[in-house]
């Protein structure tokens, strides 16, 4: 079946611009995660959505970052007033129910370059 | 911070078993050990996970020591396509399933 998809695959933007990154999780998965991976760095947790519960935003690096998940499915990660340090690969993952023993399925990522 | 320590890199000959160690000495009783891998330019891929018992699936085996302070991921017959960064992750205490990735082990499978 279809896996997690993300768009765009690549995004180049100018410093100070806003960007929106999209994630389509696997159908039926109630949990959705955003991570980012900077050049040469490990993966860093950003935010977690589970059903209708309030999202866990503990990993968001600043208030320029926000995310929403509409209708319990598609999610959008928005970065306002982008900075060069925001350049990274942004990865989305989904899992069936978000429990601690759940398998996460990752998308291919969006490579963001801020000039 | 990651709760695991792994060697930075390892080499393995094609067709041989690859044994990737992981130390997690501060693991608590309800935390699972997960293994994911990331092939270059792709998103991470789930491999296997376990709590106390050894586990095996079509990709790998996971051996967890009796005191649960360390584990080993075994790829029984490594191929060139197994070249990747392998992440050992301990999670379960947050009740959210969010994964805290460390630096992982870069496994290079050589012909």
PDB file of C-alpha atoms in Angstrom:
ATOM      1  CA  UNK A   1       0.000   0.000   0.000  1.00  0.00           C
ATOM      2  CA  UNK A   2       0.947   3.669  -0.118  1.00  0.00           C
ATOM      3  CA  UNK A   3       3.503   4.840   2.389  1.00  0.00           C
ATOM      4  CA  UNK A   4       4.027   8.237   3.961  1.00  0.00           C
ATOM      5  CA  UNK A   5       4.399  10.919   1.328  1.00  0.00           C
ATOM      6  CA  UNK A   6       5.859  14.399   1.685  1.00  0.00           C
ATOM      7  CA  UNK A   7       5.874  17.434  -0.539  1.00  0.00           C
ATOM      8  CA  UNK A   8       7.748  19.162  -1.904  1.00  0.00           C
ATOM      9  CA  UNK A   9      10.766  16.890  -2.066  1.00  0.00           C
ATOM     10  CA  UNK A  10      13.026  19.920  -2.290  1.00  0.00           C
ATOM     11  CA  UNK A  11      12.435  23.541  -1.330  1.00  0.00           C
ATOM     12  CA  UNK A  12      14.809  26.452  -1.788  1.00  0.00           C
ATOM     13  CA  UNK A  13      13.809  29.719  -0.198  1.00  0.00           C
ATOM     14  CA  UNK A  14      15.275  33.049   0.745  1.00  0.00           C
ATOM     15  CA  UNK A  15      15.995  34.045   4.301  1.00  0.00           C
ATOM     16  CA  UNK A  16      12.966  35.694   5.876  1.00  0.00           C
ATOM     17  CA  UNK A  17      10.368  33.927   3.736  1.00  0.00           C
ATOM     18  CA  UNK A  18       7.717  31.575   5.122  1.00  0.00           C
ATOM     19  CA  UNK A  19       7.549  27.944   3.986  1.00  0.00           C
ATOM     20  CA  UNK A  20       4.970  25.176   4.304  1.00  0.00           C
ATOM     21  CA  UNK A  21       5.876  21.505   4.222  1.00  0.00           C
ATOM     22  CA  UNK A  22       3.212  18.858   3.748  1.00  0.00           C
ATOM     23  CA  UNK A  23       2.910  15.313   5.047  1.00  0.00           C
ATOM     24  CA  UNK A  24       0.372  12.680   4.008  1.00  0.00           C
ATOM     25  CA  UNK A  25       0.472   9.835   6.533  1.00  0.00           C
ATOM     26  CA  UNK A  26      -0.506   6.248   5.924  1.00  0.00           C
ATOM     27  CA  UNK A  27      -4.263   5.954   5.835  1.00  0.00           C
ATOM     28  CA  UNK A  28      -5.706   4.974   9.208  1.00  0.00           C
ATOM     29  CA  UNK A  29      -2.641   5.919  11.221  1.00  0.00           C
ATOM     30  CA  UNK A  30      -3.660   8.083  14.147  1.00  0.00           C
ATOM     31  CA  UNK A  31      -0.178   9.230  15.188  1.00  0.00           C
ATOM     32  CA  UNK A  32       1.965  11.616  13.176  1.00  0.00           C
ATOM     33  CA  UNK A  33       5.469  12.905  13.932  1.00  0.00           C
ATOM     34  CA  UNK A  34       7.748  15.546  12.496  1.00  0.00           C
ATOM     35  CA  UNK A  35      11.536  15.309  12.785  1.00  0.00           C
ATOM     36  CA  UNK A  36      14.363  17.206  11.189  1.00  0.00           C
ATOM     37  CA  UNK A  37      17.886  16.219  10.249  1.00  0.00           C
ATOM     38  CA  UNK A  38      20.500  18.897   9.795  1.00  0.00           C
ATOM     39  CA  UNK A  39      23.626  18.248   7.738  1.00  0.00           C
ATOM     40  CA  UNK A  40      25.806  15.747   9.534  1.00  0.00           C
ATOM     41  CA  UNK A  41      23.459  15.620  12.511  1.00  0.00           C
ATOM     42  CA  UNK A  42      21.115  13.013  13.877  1.00  0.00           C
ATOM     43  CA  UNK A  43      17.364  13.170  13.703  1.00  0.00           C
ATOM     44  CA  UNK A  44      15.690  15.653  16.029  1.00  0.00           C
ATOM     45  CA  UNK A  45      12.072  15.276  17.192  1.00  0.00           C
ATOM     46  CA  UNK A  46       9.901  18.337  16.539  1.00  0.00           C
ATOM     47  CA  UNK A  47       6.211  17.643  17.174  1.00  0.00           C
ATOM     48  CA  UNK A  48       3.758  14.782  17.663  1.00  0.00           C
ATOM     49  CA  UNK A  49       0.031  14.499  16.920  1.00  0.00           C
ATOM     50  CA  UNK A  50      -2.167  11.725  18.265  1.00  0.00           C
ATOM     51  CA  UNK A  51      -5.848  11.647  17.341  1.00  0.00           C
ATOM     52  CA  UNK A  52      -7.739  14.589  18.787  1.00  0.00           C
ATOM     53  CA  UNK A  53      -5.339  15.132  21.667  1.00  0.00           C
ATOM     54  CA  UNK A  54      -3.334  18.313  22.042  1.00  0.00           C
ATOM     55  CA  UNK A  55      -0.059  17.941  20.130  1.00  0.00           C
ATOM     56  CA  UNK A  56       3.269  17.482  21.876  1.00  0.00           C
ATOM     57  CA  UNK A  57       5.204  20.526  20.704  1.00  0.00           C
ATOM     58  CA  UNK A  58       8.149  20.029  23.030  1.00  0.00           C
ATOM     59  CA  UNK A  59      10.667  19.644  20.214  1.00  0.00           C
ATOM     60  CA  UNK A  60       9.882  22.788  18.256  1.00  0.00           C
ATOM     61  CA  UNK A  61      13.047  24.937  18.301  1.00  0.00           C
ATOM     62  CA  UNK A  62      11.347  28.338  18.253  1.00  0.00           C
ATOM     63  CA  UNK A  63       7.991  30.055  17.911  1.00  0.00           C
ATOM     64  CA  UNK A  64       8.691  30.464  14.187  1.00  0.00           C
ATOM     65  CA  UNK A  65       7.817  26.797  13.850  1.00  0.00           C
ATOM     66  CA  UNK A  66       4.224  25.571  13.936  1.00  0.00           C
ATOM     67  CA  UNK A  67       2.301  22.586  12.681  1.00  0.00           C
ATOM     68  CA  UNK A  68      -1.266  21.549  12.254  1.00  0.00           C
ATOM     69  CA  UNK A  69      -3.057  18.399  11.356  1.00  0.00           C
ATOM     70  CA  UNK A  70      -6.426  18.767   9.687  1.00  0.00           C
ATOM     71  CA  UNK A  71      -9.086  16.107   9.934  1.00  0.00           C
ATOM     72  CA  UNK A  72      -6.705  13.744  11.643  1.00  0.00           C
ATOM     73  CA  UNK A  73      -4.858  13.109   8.411  1.00  0.00           C
ATOM     74  CA  UNK A  74      -2.698  15.539   6.440  1.00  0.00           C
ATOM     75  CA  UNK A  75      -0.239  17.677   8.374  1.00  0.00           C
ATOM     76  CA  UNK A  76       1.482  20.924   7.483  1.00  0.00           C
ATOM     77  CA  UNK A  77       4.676  22.176   9.115  1.00  0.00           C
ATOM     78  CA  UNK A  78       5.095  25.937   8.754  1.00  0.00           C
ATOM     79  CA  UNK A  79       8.308  27.817   9.295  1.00  0.00           C
ATOM     80  CA  UNK A  80       7.959  31.576   9.426  1.00  0.00           C
ATOM     81  CA  UNK A  81      10.740  34.048   8.660  1.00  0.00           C
ATOM     82  CA  UNK A  82      13.135  31.273   7.718  1.00  0.00           C
ATOM     83  CA  UNK A  83      16.763  31.461   8.810  1.00  0.00           C
ATOM     84  CA  UNK A  84      19.807  29.747   7.335  1.00  0.00           C
ATOM     85  CA  UNK A  85      20.022  27.445  10.350  1.00  0.00           C
ATOM     86  CA  UNK A  86      16.594  26.071   9.391  1.00  0.00           C
ATOM     87  CA  UNK A  87      18.204  24.343   6.409  1.00  0.00           C
ATOM     88  CA  UNK A  88      17.694  20.626   6.945  1.00  0.00           C
ATOM     89  CA  UNK A  89      15.766  17.586   5.816  1.00  0.00           C
ATOM     90  CA  UNK A  90      12.339  17.564   7.432  1.00  0.00           C
ATOM     91  CA  UNK A  91      10.973  14.069   7.944  1.00  0.00           C
ATOM     92  CA  UNK A  92       7.446  13.016   8.709  1.00  0.00           C
ATOM     93  CA  UNK A  93       6.454   9.674  10.195  1.00  0.00           C
ATOM     94  CA  UNK A  94       3.176   8.027  11.080  1.00  0.00           C
ATOM     95  CA  UNK A  95       2.254   5.067  13.239  1.00  0.00           C
ATOM     96  CA  UNK A  96      -0.967   3.142  13.856  1.00  0.00           C
ATOM     97  CA  UNK A  97      -1.690   4.405  17.360  1.00  0.00           C
ATOM     98  CA  UNK A  98       1.350   6.208  18.742  1.00  0.00           C
ATOM     99  CA  UNK A  99       1.995   3.799  21.569  1.00  0.00           C
ATOM    100  CA  UNK A 100       5.493   3.193  22.834  1.00  0.00           C
ATOM    101  CA  UNK A 101       5.681  -0.163  21.067  1.00  0.00           C
ATOM    102  CA  UNK A 102       4.425   1.173  17.761  1.00  0.00           C
ATOM    103  CA  UNK A 103       6.403   1.102  14.537  1.00  0.00           C
ATOM    104  CA  UNK A 104       6.936   4.450  12.858  1.00  0.00           C
ATOM    105  CA  UNK A 105       6.909   4.672   9.080  1.00  0.00           C
ATOM    106  CA  UNK A 106       8.916   7.513   7.663  1.00  0.00           C
ATOM    107  CA  UNK A 107       8.423   9.501   4.515  1.00  0.00           C
ATOM    108  CA  UNK A 108      11.262  10.431   2.149  1.00  0.00           C
ATOM    109  CA  UNK A 109      11.613  13.896   3.636  1.00  0.00           C
ATOM    110  CA  UNK A 110      11.646  17.454   2.345  1.00  0.00           C
ATOM    111  CA  UNK A 111      15.066  19.002   1.848  1.00  0.00           C
ATOM    112  CA  UNK A 112      14.833  22.685   2.808  1.00  0.00           C
ATOM    113  CA  UNK A 113      17.579  25.078   1.793  1.00  0.00           C
ATOM    114  CA  UNK A 114      17.471  28.647   3.080  1.00  0.00           C
ATOM    115  CA  UNK A 115      19.712  30.998   1.148  1.00  0.00           C
TER     116      UNK A 115
ATOM    117  CA  UNK B   1      19.818  13.260  24.996  1.00  0.00           C
ATOM    118  CA  UNK B   2      19.962   9.774  23.567  1.00  0.00           C
ATOM    119  CA  UNK B   3      19.960   7.002  26.150  1.00  0.00           C
ATOM    120  CA  UNK B   4      22.155   4.717  24.075  1.00  0.00           C
ATOM    121  CA  UNK B   5      25.785   4.469  23.031  1.00  0.00           C
ATOM    122  CA  UNK B   6      26.913   2.839  19.811  1.00  0.00           C
ATOM    123  CA  UNK B   7      30.218   2.576  17.961  1.00  0.00           C
ATOM    124  CA  UNK B   8      30.571   5.287  15.368  1.00  0.00           C
ATOM    125  CA  UNK B   9      31.329   2.940  12.503  1.00  0.00           C
ATOM    126  CA  UNK B  10      31.772  -0.712  11.596  1.00  0.00           C
ATOM    127  CA  UNK B  11      32.741  -2.711   8.541  1.00  0.00           C
ATOM    128  CA  UNK B  12      31.365  -6.070   7.494  1.00  0.00           C
ATOM    129  CA  UNK B  13      32.169  -8.384   4.601  1.00  0.00           C
ATOM    130  CA  UNK B  14      29.335  -9.113   2.219  1.00  0.00           C
ATOM    131  CA  UNK B  15      27.615 -12.411   3.065  1.00  0.00           C
ATOM    132  CA  UNK B  16      28.872 -12.429   6.637  1.00  0.00           C
ATOM    133  CA  UNK B  17      26.847 -11.646   9.747  1.00  0.00           C
ATOM    134  CA  UNK B  18      26.895  -8.065  10.931  1.00  0.00           C
ATOM    135  CA  UNK B  19      26.700  -7.690  14.716  1.00  0.00           C
ATOM    136  CA  UNK B  20      25.908  -4.174  15.866  1.00  0.00           C
ATOM    137  CA  UNK B  21      26.217  -3.524  19.609  1.00  0.00           C
ATOM    138  CA  UNK B  22      24.336  -0.999  21.690  1.00  0.00           C
ATOM    139  CA  UNK B  23      24.684  -0.023  25.333  1.00  0.00           C
ATOM    140  CA  UNK B  24      21.665   1.249  27.245  1.00  0.00           C
ATOM    141  CA  UNK B  25      22.672   0.923  30.870  1.00  0.00           C
ATOM    142  CA  UNK B  26      20.004   3.341  32.168  1.00  0.00           C
ATOM    143  CA  UNK B  27      17.062   1.598  30.524  1.00  0.00           C
ATOM    144  CA  UNK B  28      13.996   1.344  32.732  1.00  0.00           C
ATOM    145  CA  UNK B  29      11.639  -1.586  33.041  1.00  0.00           C
ATOM    146  CA  UNK B  30       8.949  -0.362  30.669  1.00  0.00           C
ATOM    147  CA  UNK B  31      11.215   0.911  27.919  1.00  0.00           C
ATOM    148  CA  UNK B  32      11.636  -0.852  24.597  1.00  0.00           C
ATOM    149  CA  UNK B  33      14.767  -1.186  22.485  1.00  0.00           C
ATOM    150  CA  UNK B  34      14.175  -0.176  18.880  1.00  0.00           C
ATOM    151  CA  UNK B  35      16.429  -0.413  15.860  1.00  0.00           C
ATOM    152  CA  UNK B  36      15.992   1.745  12.784  1.00  0.00           C
ATOM    153  CA  UNK B  37      18.321   2.282   9.871  1.00  0.00           C
ATOM    154  CA  UNK B  38      18.768   5.082   7.388  1.00  0.00           C
ATOM    155  CA  UNK B  39      20.113   4.398   3.966  1.00  0.00           C
ATOM    156  CA  UNK B  40      21.711   7.409   2.327  1.00  0.00           C
ATOM    157  CA  UNK B  41      19.191  10.092   1.276  1.00  0.00           C
ATOM    158  CA  UNK B  42      16.194   8.085   2.489  1.00  0.00           C
ATOM    159  CA  UNK B  43      13.945   8.287   5.528  1.00  0.00           C
ATOM    160  CA  UNK B  44      14.644   5.941   8.446  1.00  0.00           C
ATOM    161  CA  UNK B  45      13.341   2.407   8.182  1.00  0.00           C
ATOM    162  CA  UNK B  46      12.122   0.298  11.087  1.00  0.00           C
ATOM    163  CA  UNK B  47      14.030  -2.932  11.619  1.00  0.00           C
ATOM    164  CA  UNK B  48      12.993  -4.563  14.880  1.00  0.00           C
ATOM    165  CA  UNK B  49      12.176  -3.887  18.516  1.00  0.00           C
ATOM    166  CA  UNK B  50      12.037  -5.787  21.796  1.00  0.00           C
ATOM    167  CA  UNK B  51      11.383  -5.446  25.493  1.00  0.00           C
ATOM    168  CA  UNK B  52      12.998  -8.383  27.278  1.00  0.00           C
ATOM    169  CA  UNK B  53      13.033 -11.387  25.005  1.00  0.00           C
ATOM    170  CA  UNK B  54      15.161 -11.903  21.944  1.00  0.00           C
ATOM    171  CA  UNK B  55      13.307 -11.145  18.735  1.00  0.00           C
ATOM    172  CA  UNK B  56      13.677 -12.237  15.124  1.00  0.00           C
ATOM    173  CA  UNK B  57      11.993 -11.124  11.944  1.00  0.00           C
ATOM    174  CA  UNK B  58      12.708 -11.320   8.235  1.00  0.00           C
ATOM    175  CA  UNK B  59      15.273  -8.544   8.445  1.00  0.00           C
ATOM    176  CA  UNK B  60      17.264  -9.185  11.594  1.00  0.00           C
ATOM    177  CA  UNK B  61      17.578 -10.637  15.076  1.00  0.00           C
ATOM    178  CA  UNK B  62      17.718  -8.672  18.296  1.00  0.00           C
ATOM    179  CA  UNK B  63      19.575 -10.109  21.266  1.00  0.00           C
ATOM    180  CA  UNK B  64      18.942  -8.356  24.586  1.00  0.00           C
ATOM    181  CA  UNK B  65      21.077  -9.213  27.596  1.00  0.00           C
ATOM    182  CA  UNK B  66      19.359 -10.534  30.675  1.00  0.00           C
ATOM    183  CA  UNK B  67      19.981  -7.319  32.625  1.00  0.00           C
ATOM    184  CA  UNK B  68      18.732  -5.359  29.565  1.00  0.00           C
ATOM    185  CA  UNK B  69      21.691  -3.004  29.728  1.00  0.00           C
ATOM    186  CA  UNK B  70      22.873  -3.839  26.253  1.00  0.00           C
ATOM    187  CA  UNK B  71      21.695  -5.414  23.035  1.00  0.00           C
ATOM    188  CA  UNK B  72      23.004  -6.577  19.678  1.00  0.00           C
ATOM    189  CA  UNK B  73      21.378  -6.300  16.291  1.00  0.00           C
ATOM    190  CA  UNK B  74      22.327  -9.141  13.987  1.00  0.00           C
ATOM    191  CA  UNK B  75      22.006  -9.015  10.217  1.00  0.00           C
ATOM    192  CA  UNK B  76      22.636 -12.690   9.399  1.00  0.00           C
ATOM    193  CA  UNK B  77      23.888 -12.318   5.830  1.00  0.00           C
ATOM    194  CA  UNK B  78      24.831  -8.724   5.117  1.00  0.00           C
ATOM    195  CA  UNK B  79      24.505  -7.414   1.573  1.00  0.00           C
ATOM    196  CA  UNK B  80      25.801  -4.221  -0.007  1.00  0.00           C
ATOM    197  CA  UNK B  81      22.283  -2.789   0.320  1.00  0.00           C
ATOM    198  CA  UNK B  82      22.578  -3.055   4.100  1.00  0.00           C
ATOM    199  CA  UNK B  83      25.138  -0.238   4.106  1.00  0.00           C
ATOM    200  CA  UNK B  84      23.428   2.417   6.236  1.00  0.00           C
ATOM    201  CA  UNK B  85      23.414   4.236   9.552  1.00  0.00           C
ATOM    202  CA  UNK B  86      21.875   2.021  12.224  1.00  0.00           C
ATOM    203  CA  UNK B  87      20.160   3.652  15.170  1.00  0.00           C
ATOM    204  CA  UNK B  88      19.544   1.955  18.510  1.00  0.00           C
ATOM    205  CA  UNK B  89      16.816   3.778  20.433  1.00  0.00           C
ATOM    206  CA  UNK B  90      15.359   3.259  23.874  1.00  0.00           C
ATOM    207  CA  UNK B  91      11.859   4.601  24.353  1.00  0.00           C
ATOM    208  CA  UNK B  92       8.667   3.995  26.193  1.00  0.00           C
ATOM    209  CA  UNK B  93       8.782   6.357  29.126  1.00  0.00           C
ATOM    210  CA  UNK B  94       7.208   9.285  27.312  1.00  0.00           C
ATOM    211  CA  UNK B  95       4.058   7.375  26.344  1.00  0.00           C
ATOM    212  CA  UNK B  96       4.091   9.174  23.023  1.00  0.00           C
ATOM    213  CA  UNK B  97       6.291   6.901  20.984  1.00  0.00           C
ATOM    214  CA  UNK B  98       8.499   9.806  19.936  1.00  0.00           C
ATOM    215  CA  UNK B  99      11.986   8.617  19.086  1.00  0.00           C
ATOM    216  CA  UNK B 100      15.183  10.206  20.368  1.00  0.00           C
ATOM    217  CA  UNK B 101      17.904   9.422  17.836  1.00  0.00           C
ATOM    218  CA  UNK B 102      21.581   9.359  18.688  1.00  0.00           C
ATOM    219  CA  UNK B 103      24.420   9.393  16.180  1.00  0.00           C
ATOM    220  CA  UNK B 104      24.043   5.723  15.287  1.00  0.00           C
ATOM    221  CA  UNK B 105      26.548   3.295  13.781  1.00  0.00           C
ATOM    222  CA  UNK B 106      27.569   3.662  10.165  1.00  0.00           C
ATOM    223  CA  UNK B 107      27.783   0.121   8.809  1.00  0.00           C
ATOM    224  CA  UNK B 108      29.808  -0.302   5.636  1.00  0.00           C
ATOM    225  CA  UNK B 109      29.293  -3.645   3.924  1.00  0.00           C
ATOM    226  CA  UNK B 110      32.222  -4.392   1.649  1.00  0.00           C
ATOM    227  CA  UNK B 111      32.407  -6.820  -1.278  1.00  0.00           C
TER     228      UNK B 111
END
